[in-house]
PDB file of C-alpha atoms in Angstrom:
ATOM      1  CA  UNK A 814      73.784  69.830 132.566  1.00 72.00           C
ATOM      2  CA  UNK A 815      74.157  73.749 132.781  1.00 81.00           C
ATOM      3  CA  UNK A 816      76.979  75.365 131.623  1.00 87.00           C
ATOM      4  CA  UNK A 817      76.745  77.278 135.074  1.00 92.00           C
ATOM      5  CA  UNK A 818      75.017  76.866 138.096  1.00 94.00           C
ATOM      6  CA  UNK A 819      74.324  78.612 141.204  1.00 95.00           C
ATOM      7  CA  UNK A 820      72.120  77.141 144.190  1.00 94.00           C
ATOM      8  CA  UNK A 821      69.398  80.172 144.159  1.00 93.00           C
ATOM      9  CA  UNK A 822      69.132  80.263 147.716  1.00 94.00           C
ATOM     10  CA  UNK A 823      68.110  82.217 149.596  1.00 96.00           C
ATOM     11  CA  UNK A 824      70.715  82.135 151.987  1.00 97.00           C
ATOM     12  CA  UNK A 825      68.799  84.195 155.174  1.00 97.00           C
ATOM     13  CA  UNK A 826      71.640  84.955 157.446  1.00 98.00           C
ATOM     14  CA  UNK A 827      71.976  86.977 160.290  1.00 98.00           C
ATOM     15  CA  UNK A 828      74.215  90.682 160.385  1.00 98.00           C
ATOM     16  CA  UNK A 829      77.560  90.220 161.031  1.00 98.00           C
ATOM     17  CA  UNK A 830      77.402  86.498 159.867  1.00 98.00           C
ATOM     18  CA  UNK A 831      79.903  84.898 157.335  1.00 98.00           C
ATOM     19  CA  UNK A 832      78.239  83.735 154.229  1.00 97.00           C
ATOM     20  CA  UNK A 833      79.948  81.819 151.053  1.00 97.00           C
ATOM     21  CA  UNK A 834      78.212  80.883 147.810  1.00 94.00           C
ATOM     22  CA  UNK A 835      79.748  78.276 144.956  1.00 96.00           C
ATOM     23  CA  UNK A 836      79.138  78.214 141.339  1.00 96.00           C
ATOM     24  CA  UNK A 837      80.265  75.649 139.686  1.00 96.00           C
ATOM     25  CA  UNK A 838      80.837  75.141 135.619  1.00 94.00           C
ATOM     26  CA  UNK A 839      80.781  72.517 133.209  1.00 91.00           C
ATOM     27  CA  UNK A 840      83.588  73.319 130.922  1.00 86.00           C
ATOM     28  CA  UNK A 841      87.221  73.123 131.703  1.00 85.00           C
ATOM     29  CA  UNK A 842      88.633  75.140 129.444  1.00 85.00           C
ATOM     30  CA  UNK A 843      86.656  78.416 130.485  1.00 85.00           C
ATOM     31  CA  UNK A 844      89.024  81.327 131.182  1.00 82.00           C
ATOM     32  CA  UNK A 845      87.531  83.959 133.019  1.00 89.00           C
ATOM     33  CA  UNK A 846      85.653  83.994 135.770  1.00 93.00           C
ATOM     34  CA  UNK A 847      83.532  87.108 137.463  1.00 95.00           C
ATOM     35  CA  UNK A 848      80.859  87.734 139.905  1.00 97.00           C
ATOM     36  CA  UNK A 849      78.524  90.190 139.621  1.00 97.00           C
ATOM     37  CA  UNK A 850      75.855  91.721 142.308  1.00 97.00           C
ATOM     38  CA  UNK A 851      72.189  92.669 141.020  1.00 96.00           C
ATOM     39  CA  UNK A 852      69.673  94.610 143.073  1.00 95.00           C
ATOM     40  CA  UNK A 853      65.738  93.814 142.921  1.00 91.00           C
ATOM     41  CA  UNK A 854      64.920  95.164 139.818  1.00 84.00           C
ATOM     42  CA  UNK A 855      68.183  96.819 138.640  1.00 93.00           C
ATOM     43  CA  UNK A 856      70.789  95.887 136.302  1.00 95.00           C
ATOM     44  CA  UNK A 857      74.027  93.381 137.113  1.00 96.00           C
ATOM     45  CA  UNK A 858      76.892  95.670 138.424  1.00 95.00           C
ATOM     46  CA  UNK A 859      79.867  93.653 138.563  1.00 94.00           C
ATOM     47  CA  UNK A 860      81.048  92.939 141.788  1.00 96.00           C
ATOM     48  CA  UNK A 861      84.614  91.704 141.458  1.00 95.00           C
ATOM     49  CA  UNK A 862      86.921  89.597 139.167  1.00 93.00           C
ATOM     50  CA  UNK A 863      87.829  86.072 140.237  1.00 94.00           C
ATOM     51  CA  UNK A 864      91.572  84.936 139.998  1.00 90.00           C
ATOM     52  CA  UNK A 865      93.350  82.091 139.610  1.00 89.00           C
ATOM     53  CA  UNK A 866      95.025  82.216 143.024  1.00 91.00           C
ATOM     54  CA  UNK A 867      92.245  83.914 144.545  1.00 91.00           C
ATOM     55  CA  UNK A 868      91.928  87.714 145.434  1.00 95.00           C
ATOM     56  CA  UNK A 869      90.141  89.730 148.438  1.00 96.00           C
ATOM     57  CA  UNK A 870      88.293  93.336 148.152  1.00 95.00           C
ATOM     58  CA  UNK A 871      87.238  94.208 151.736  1.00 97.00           C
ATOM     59  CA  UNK A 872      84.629  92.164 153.153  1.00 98.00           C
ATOM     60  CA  UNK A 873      84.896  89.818 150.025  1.00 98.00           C
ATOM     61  CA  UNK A 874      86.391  87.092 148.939  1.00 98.00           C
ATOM     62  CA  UNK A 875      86.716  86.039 145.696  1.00 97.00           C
ATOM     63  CA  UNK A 876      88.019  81.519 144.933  1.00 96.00           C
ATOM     64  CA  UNK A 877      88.425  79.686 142.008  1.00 96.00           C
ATOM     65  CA  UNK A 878      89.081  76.031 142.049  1.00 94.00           C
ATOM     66  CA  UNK A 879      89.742  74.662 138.861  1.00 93.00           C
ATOM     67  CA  UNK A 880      90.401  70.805 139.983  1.00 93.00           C
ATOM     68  CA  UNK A 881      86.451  70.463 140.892  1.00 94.00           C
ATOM     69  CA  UNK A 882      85.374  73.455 138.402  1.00 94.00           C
ATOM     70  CA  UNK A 883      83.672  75.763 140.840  1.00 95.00           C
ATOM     71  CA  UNK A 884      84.160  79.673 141.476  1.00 96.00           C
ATOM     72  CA  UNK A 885      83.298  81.273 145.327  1.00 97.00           C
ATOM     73  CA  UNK A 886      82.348  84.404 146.830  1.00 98.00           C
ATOM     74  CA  UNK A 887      82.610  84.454 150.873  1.00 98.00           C
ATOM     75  CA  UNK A 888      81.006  87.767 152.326  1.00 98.00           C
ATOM     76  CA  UNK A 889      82.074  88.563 156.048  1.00 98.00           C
ATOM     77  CA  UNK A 890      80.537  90.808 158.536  1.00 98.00           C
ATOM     78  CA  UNK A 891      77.345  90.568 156.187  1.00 98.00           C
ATOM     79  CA  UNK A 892      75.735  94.060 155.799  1.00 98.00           C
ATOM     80  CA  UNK A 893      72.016  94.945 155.344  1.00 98.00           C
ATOM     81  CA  UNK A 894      73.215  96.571 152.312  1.00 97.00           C
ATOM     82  CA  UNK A 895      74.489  93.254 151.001  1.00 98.00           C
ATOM     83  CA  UNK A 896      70.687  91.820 150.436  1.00 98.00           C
ATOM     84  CA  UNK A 897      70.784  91.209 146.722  1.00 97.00           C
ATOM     85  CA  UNK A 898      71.138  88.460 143.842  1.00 96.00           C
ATOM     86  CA  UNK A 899      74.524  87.231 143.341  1.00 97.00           C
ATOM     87  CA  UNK A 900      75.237  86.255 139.761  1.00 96.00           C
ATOM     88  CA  UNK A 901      78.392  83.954 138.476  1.00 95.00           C
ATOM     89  CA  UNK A 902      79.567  84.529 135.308  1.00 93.00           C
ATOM     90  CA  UNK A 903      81.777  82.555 133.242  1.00 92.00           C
ATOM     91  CA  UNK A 904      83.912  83.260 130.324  1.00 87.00           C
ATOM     92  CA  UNK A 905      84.182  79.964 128.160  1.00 77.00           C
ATOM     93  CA  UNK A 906      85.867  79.092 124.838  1.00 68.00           C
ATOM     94  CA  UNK A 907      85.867  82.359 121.740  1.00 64.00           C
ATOM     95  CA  UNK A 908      84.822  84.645 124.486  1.00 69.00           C
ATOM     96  CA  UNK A 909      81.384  83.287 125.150  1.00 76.00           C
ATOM     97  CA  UNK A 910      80.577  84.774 128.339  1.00 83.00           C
ATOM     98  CA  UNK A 911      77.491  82.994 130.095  1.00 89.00           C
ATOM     99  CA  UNK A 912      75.575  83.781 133.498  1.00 92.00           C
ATOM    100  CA  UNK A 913      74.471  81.486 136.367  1.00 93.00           C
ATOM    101  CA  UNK A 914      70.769  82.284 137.559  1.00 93.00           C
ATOM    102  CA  UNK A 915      71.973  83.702 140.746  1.00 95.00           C
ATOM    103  CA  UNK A 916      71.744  83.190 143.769  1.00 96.00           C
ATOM    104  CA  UNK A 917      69.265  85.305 146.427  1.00 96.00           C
ATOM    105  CA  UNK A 918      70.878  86.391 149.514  1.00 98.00           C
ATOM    106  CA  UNK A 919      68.769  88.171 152.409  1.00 98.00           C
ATOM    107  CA  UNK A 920      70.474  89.468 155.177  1.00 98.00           C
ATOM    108  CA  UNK A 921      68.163  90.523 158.288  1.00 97.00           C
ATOM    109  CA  UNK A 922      68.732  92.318 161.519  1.00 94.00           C
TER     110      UNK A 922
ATOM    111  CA  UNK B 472      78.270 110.281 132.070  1.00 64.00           C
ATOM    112  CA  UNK B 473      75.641 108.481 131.045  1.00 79.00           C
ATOM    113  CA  UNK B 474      77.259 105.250 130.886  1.00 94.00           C
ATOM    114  CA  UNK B 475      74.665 102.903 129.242  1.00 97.00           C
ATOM    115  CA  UNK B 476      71.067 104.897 128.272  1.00 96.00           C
ATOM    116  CA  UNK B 477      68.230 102.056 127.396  1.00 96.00           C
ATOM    117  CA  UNK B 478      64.984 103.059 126.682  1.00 96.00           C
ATOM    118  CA  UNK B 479      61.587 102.478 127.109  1.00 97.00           C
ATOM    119  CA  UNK B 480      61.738 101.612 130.788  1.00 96.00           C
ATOM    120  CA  UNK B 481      58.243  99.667 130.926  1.00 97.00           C
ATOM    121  CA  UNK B 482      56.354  98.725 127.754  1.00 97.00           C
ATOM    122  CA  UNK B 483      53.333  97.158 126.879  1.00 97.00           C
ATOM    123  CA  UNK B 484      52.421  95.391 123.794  1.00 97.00           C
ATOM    124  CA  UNK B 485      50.201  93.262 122.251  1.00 97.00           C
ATOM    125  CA  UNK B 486      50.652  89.875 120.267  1.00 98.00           C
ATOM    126  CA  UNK B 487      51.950  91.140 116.389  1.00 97.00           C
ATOM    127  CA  UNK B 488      52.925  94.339 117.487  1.00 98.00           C
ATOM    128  CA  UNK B 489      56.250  95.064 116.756  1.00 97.00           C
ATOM    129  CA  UNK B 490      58.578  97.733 118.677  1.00 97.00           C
ATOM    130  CA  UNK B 491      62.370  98.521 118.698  1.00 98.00           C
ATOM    131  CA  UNK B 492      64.355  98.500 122.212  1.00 98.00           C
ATOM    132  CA  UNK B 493      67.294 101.445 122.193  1.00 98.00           C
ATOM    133  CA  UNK B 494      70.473 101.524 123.470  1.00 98.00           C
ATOM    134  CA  UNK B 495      73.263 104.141 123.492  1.00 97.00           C
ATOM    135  CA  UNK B 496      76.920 104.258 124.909  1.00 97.00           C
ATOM    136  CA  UNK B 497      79.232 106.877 125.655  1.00 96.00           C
ATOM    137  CA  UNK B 498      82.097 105.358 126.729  1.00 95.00           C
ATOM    138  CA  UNK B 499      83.595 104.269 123.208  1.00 95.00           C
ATOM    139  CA  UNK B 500      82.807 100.648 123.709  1.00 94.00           C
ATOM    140  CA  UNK B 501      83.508  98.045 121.100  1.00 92.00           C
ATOM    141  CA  UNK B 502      81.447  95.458 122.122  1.00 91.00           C
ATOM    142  CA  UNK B 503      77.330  95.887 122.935  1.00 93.00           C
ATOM    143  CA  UNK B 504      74.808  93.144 123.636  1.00 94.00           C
ATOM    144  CA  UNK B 505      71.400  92.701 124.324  1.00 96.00           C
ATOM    145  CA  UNK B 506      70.334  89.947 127.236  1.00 96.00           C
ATOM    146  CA  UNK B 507      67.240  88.992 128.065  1.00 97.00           C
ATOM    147  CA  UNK B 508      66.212  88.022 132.295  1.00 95.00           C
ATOM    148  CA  UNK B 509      63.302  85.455 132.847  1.00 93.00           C
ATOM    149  CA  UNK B 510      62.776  84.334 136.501  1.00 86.00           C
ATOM    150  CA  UNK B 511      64.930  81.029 137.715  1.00 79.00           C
ATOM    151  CA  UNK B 512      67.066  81.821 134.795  1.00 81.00           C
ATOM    152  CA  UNK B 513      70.154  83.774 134.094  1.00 83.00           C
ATOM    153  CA  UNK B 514      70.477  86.681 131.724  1.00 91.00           C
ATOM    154  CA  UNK B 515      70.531  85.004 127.606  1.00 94.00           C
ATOM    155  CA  UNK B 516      72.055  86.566 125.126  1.00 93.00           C
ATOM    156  CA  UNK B 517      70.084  87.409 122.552  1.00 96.00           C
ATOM    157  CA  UNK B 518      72.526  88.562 120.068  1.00 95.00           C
ATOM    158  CA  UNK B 519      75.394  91.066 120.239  1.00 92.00           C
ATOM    159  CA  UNK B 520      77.516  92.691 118.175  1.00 93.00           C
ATOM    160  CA  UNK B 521      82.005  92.578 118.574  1.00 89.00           C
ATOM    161  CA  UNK B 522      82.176  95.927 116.820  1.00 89.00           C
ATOM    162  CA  UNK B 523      80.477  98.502 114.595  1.00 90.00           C
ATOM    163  CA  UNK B 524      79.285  96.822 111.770  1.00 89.00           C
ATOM    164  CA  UNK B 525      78.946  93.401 112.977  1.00 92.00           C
ATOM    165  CA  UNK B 526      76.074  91.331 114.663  1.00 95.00           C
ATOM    166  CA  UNK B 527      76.007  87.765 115.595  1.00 92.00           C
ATOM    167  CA  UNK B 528      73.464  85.861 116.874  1.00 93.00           C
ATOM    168  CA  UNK B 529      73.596  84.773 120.933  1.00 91.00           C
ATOM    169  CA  UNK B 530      71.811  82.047 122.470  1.00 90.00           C
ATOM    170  CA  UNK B 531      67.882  83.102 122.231  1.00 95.00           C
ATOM    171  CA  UNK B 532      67.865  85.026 118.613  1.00 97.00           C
ATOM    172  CA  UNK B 533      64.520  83.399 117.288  1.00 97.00           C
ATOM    173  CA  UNK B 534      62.044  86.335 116.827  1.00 97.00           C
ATOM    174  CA  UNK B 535      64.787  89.592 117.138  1.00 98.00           C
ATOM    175  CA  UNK B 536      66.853  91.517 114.975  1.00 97.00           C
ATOM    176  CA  UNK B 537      69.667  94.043 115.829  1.00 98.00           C
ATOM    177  CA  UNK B 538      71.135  97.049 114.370  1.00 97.00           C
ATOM    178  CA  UNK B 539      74.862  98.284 114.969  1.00 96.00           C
ATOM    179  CA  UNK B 540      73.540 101.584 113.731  1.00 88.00           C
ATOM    180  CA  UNK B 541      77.084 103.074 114.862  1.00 95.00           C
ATOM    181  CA  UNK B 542      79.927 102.533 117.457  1.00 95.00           C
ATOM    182  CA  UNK B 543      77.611 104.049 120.117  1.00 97.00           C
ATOM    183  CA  UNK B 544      74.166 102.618 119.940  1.00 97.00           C
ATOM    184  CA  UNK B 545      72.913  99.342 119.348  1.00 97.00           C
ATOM    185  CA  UNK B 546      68.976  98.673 118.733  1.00 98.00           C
ATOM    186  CA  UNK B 547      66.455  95.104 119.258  1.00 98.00           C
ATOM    187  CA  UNK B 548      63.434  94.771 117.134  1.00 98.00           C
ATOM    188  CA  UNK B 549      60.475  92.522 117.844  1.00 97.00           C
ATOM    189  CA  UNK B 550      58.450  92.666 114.557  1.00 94.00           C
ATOM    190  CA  UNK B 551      55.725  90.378 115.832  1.00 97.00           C
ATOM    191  CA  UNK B 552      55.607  90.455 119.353  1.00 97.00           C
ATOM    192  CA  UNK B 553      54.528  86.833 121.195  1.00 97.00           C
ATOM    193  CA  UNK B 554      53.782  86.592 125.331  1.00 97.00           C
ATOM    194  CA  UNK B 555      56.759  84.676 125.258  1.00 97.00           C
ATOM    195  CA  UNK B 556      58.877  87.880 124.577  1.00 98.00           C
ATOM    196  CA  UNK B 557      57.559  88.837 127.938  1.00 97.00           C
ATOM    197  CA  UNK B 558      60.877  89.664 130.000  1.00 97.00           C
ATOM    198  CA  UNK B 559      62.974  92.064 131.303  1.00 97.00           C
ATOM    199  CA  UNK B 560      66.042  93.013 127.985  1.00 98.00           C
ATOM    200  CA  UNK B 561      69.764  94.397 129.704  1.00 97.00           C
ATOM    201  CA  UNK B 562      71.900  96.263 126.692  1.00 97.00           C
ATOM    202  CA  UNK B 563      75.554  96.119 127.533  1.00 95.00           C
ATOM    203  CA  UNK B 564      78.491  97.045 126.474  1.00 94.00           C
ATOM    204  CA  UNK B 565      82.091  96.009 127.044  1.00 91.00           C
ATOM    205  CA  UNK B 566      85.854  97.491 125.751  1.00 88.00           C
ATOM    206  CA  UNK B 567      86.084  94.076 124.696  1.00 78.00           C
ATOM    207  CA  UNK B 568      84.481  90.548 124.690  1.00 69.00           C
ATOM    208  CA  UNK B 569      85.653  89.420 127.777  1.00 69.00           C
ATOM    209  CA  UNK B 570      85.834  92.105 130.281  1.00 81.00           C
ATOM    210  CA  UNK B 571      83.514  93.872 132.589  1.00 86.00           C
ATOM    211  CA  UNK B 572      80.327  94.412 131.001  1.00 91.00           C
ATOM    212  CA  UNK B 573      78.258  97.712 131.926  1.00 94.00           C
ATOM    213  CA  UNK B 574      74.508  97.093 131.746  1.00 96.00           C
ATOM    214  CA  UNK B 575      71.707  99.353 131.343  1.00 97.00           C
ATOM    215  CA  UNK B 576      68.982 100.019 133.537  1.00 96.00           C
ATOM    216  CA  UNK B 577      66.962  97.585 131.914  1.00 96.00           C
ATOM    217  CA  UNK B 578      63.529  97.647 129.966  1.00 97.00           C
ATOM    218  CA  UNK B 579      60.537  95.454 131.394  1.00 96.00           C
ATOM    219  CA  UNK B 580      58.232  93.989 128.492  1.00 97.00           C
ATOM    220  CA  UNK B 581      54.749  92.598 128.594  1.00 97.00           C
ATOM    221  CA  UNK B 582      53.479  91.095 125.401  1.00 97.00           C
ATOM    222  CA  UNK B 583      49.964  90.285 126.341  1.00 96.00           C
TER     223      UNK B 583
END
């Protein structure tokens, strides 16, 4: 089994539409968890932080459930703009920090 | 500021050629790595280094070496190139190991 894994999509949705991805990760004792946004052929720019009791920045939403060992972004009122691969990342034991594949999200007018 | 500067953009090689990937910070980072992104997969670490003077190994080392040459720049070698270096390489670099990682603008590699 992966250490983290993201369903690669793509998730084609509609402007305006609400859209949520999981990731989910093998190891319980990882510590940190983050998700970062990558544009065709660009580098990962890191998108937000994901807390333990969840946390919001505009339009996204950030989950962690630690019971069933999966992380969440929700996007609302999708954007054009937002078209891009969405990459999990998870912090496990002595700071090994390890990506998901990411997952492809196209949104169309 | 610059951020993270990599360098070559695009590069070509062939099979036993050997080339070095650079990578320079400027925003007194501790911690630099060097990932590698192959389609359906996420980015690998290929080894990365805590702090100047120190390397260590990541998931994919087999057929790279690094260089901490000093706080700010951190370098990959391929001394005998194979097609299965073919991939796009990330440098990053973090204030430490386990927060928010600033990449570079990546450098796409053909070994042919």
């Amino acid at each position: 089994r992966k250490e983290v894994e993201q369903d690669p999509g793509p998730f084609n949705v509609p402007e305006g539409a609400t859209v949520a991805f999981n990731c989910t990760y093998s190891n319980s004792a990882s510590q940190s968890f983050f998700w970062y946004r990558q544009d065709c052929r660009k580098e990962p720019k890191l998108l937000m932080s994901v807390y333990s009791s969840g946390n919001e920045d505009g339009r996204f939403t950030a989950q962690l459930n630690r019971a069933s060992q999966y992380i969440s972004l929700l996007i609302r009122d999708s954007k054009l703009s937002d078209s891009a691969t969405y990459l999990c990342v998870v912090i496990l034991y002595g700071n090994k920090l390890v990506f998901g594949a990411g997952t492809i999200l196209r949104v169309k007018s | 500021n610059a951020g993270v500067t990599q360098t070559p953009k695009f590069q070509v090689l062939k099979t036993g050629q050997s080339m070095t990937l650079q990578c320079a910070q400027d925003m007194n980072h501790n911690s630099m790595y060097w990932y590698r992104q192959d389609p359906g997969m996420g980015l690998r670490l290929i080894y990365y280094s805590a702090s100047e003077g120190t390397t260590d190994k990541g998931e994919v080392p087999n057929g790279y070496n690094v260089s901490r040459l000093n706080k700010r720049e951190f370098s990959l070698r391929l001394e005998s190139a194979a097609p299965s270096q073919t991939s796009v390489y990330f440098c990053a670099s973090s204030g430490a190991a386990n927060e928010k990682l600033f990449f570079g603008s990546g450098t796409q590699l053909s070994v042919l």
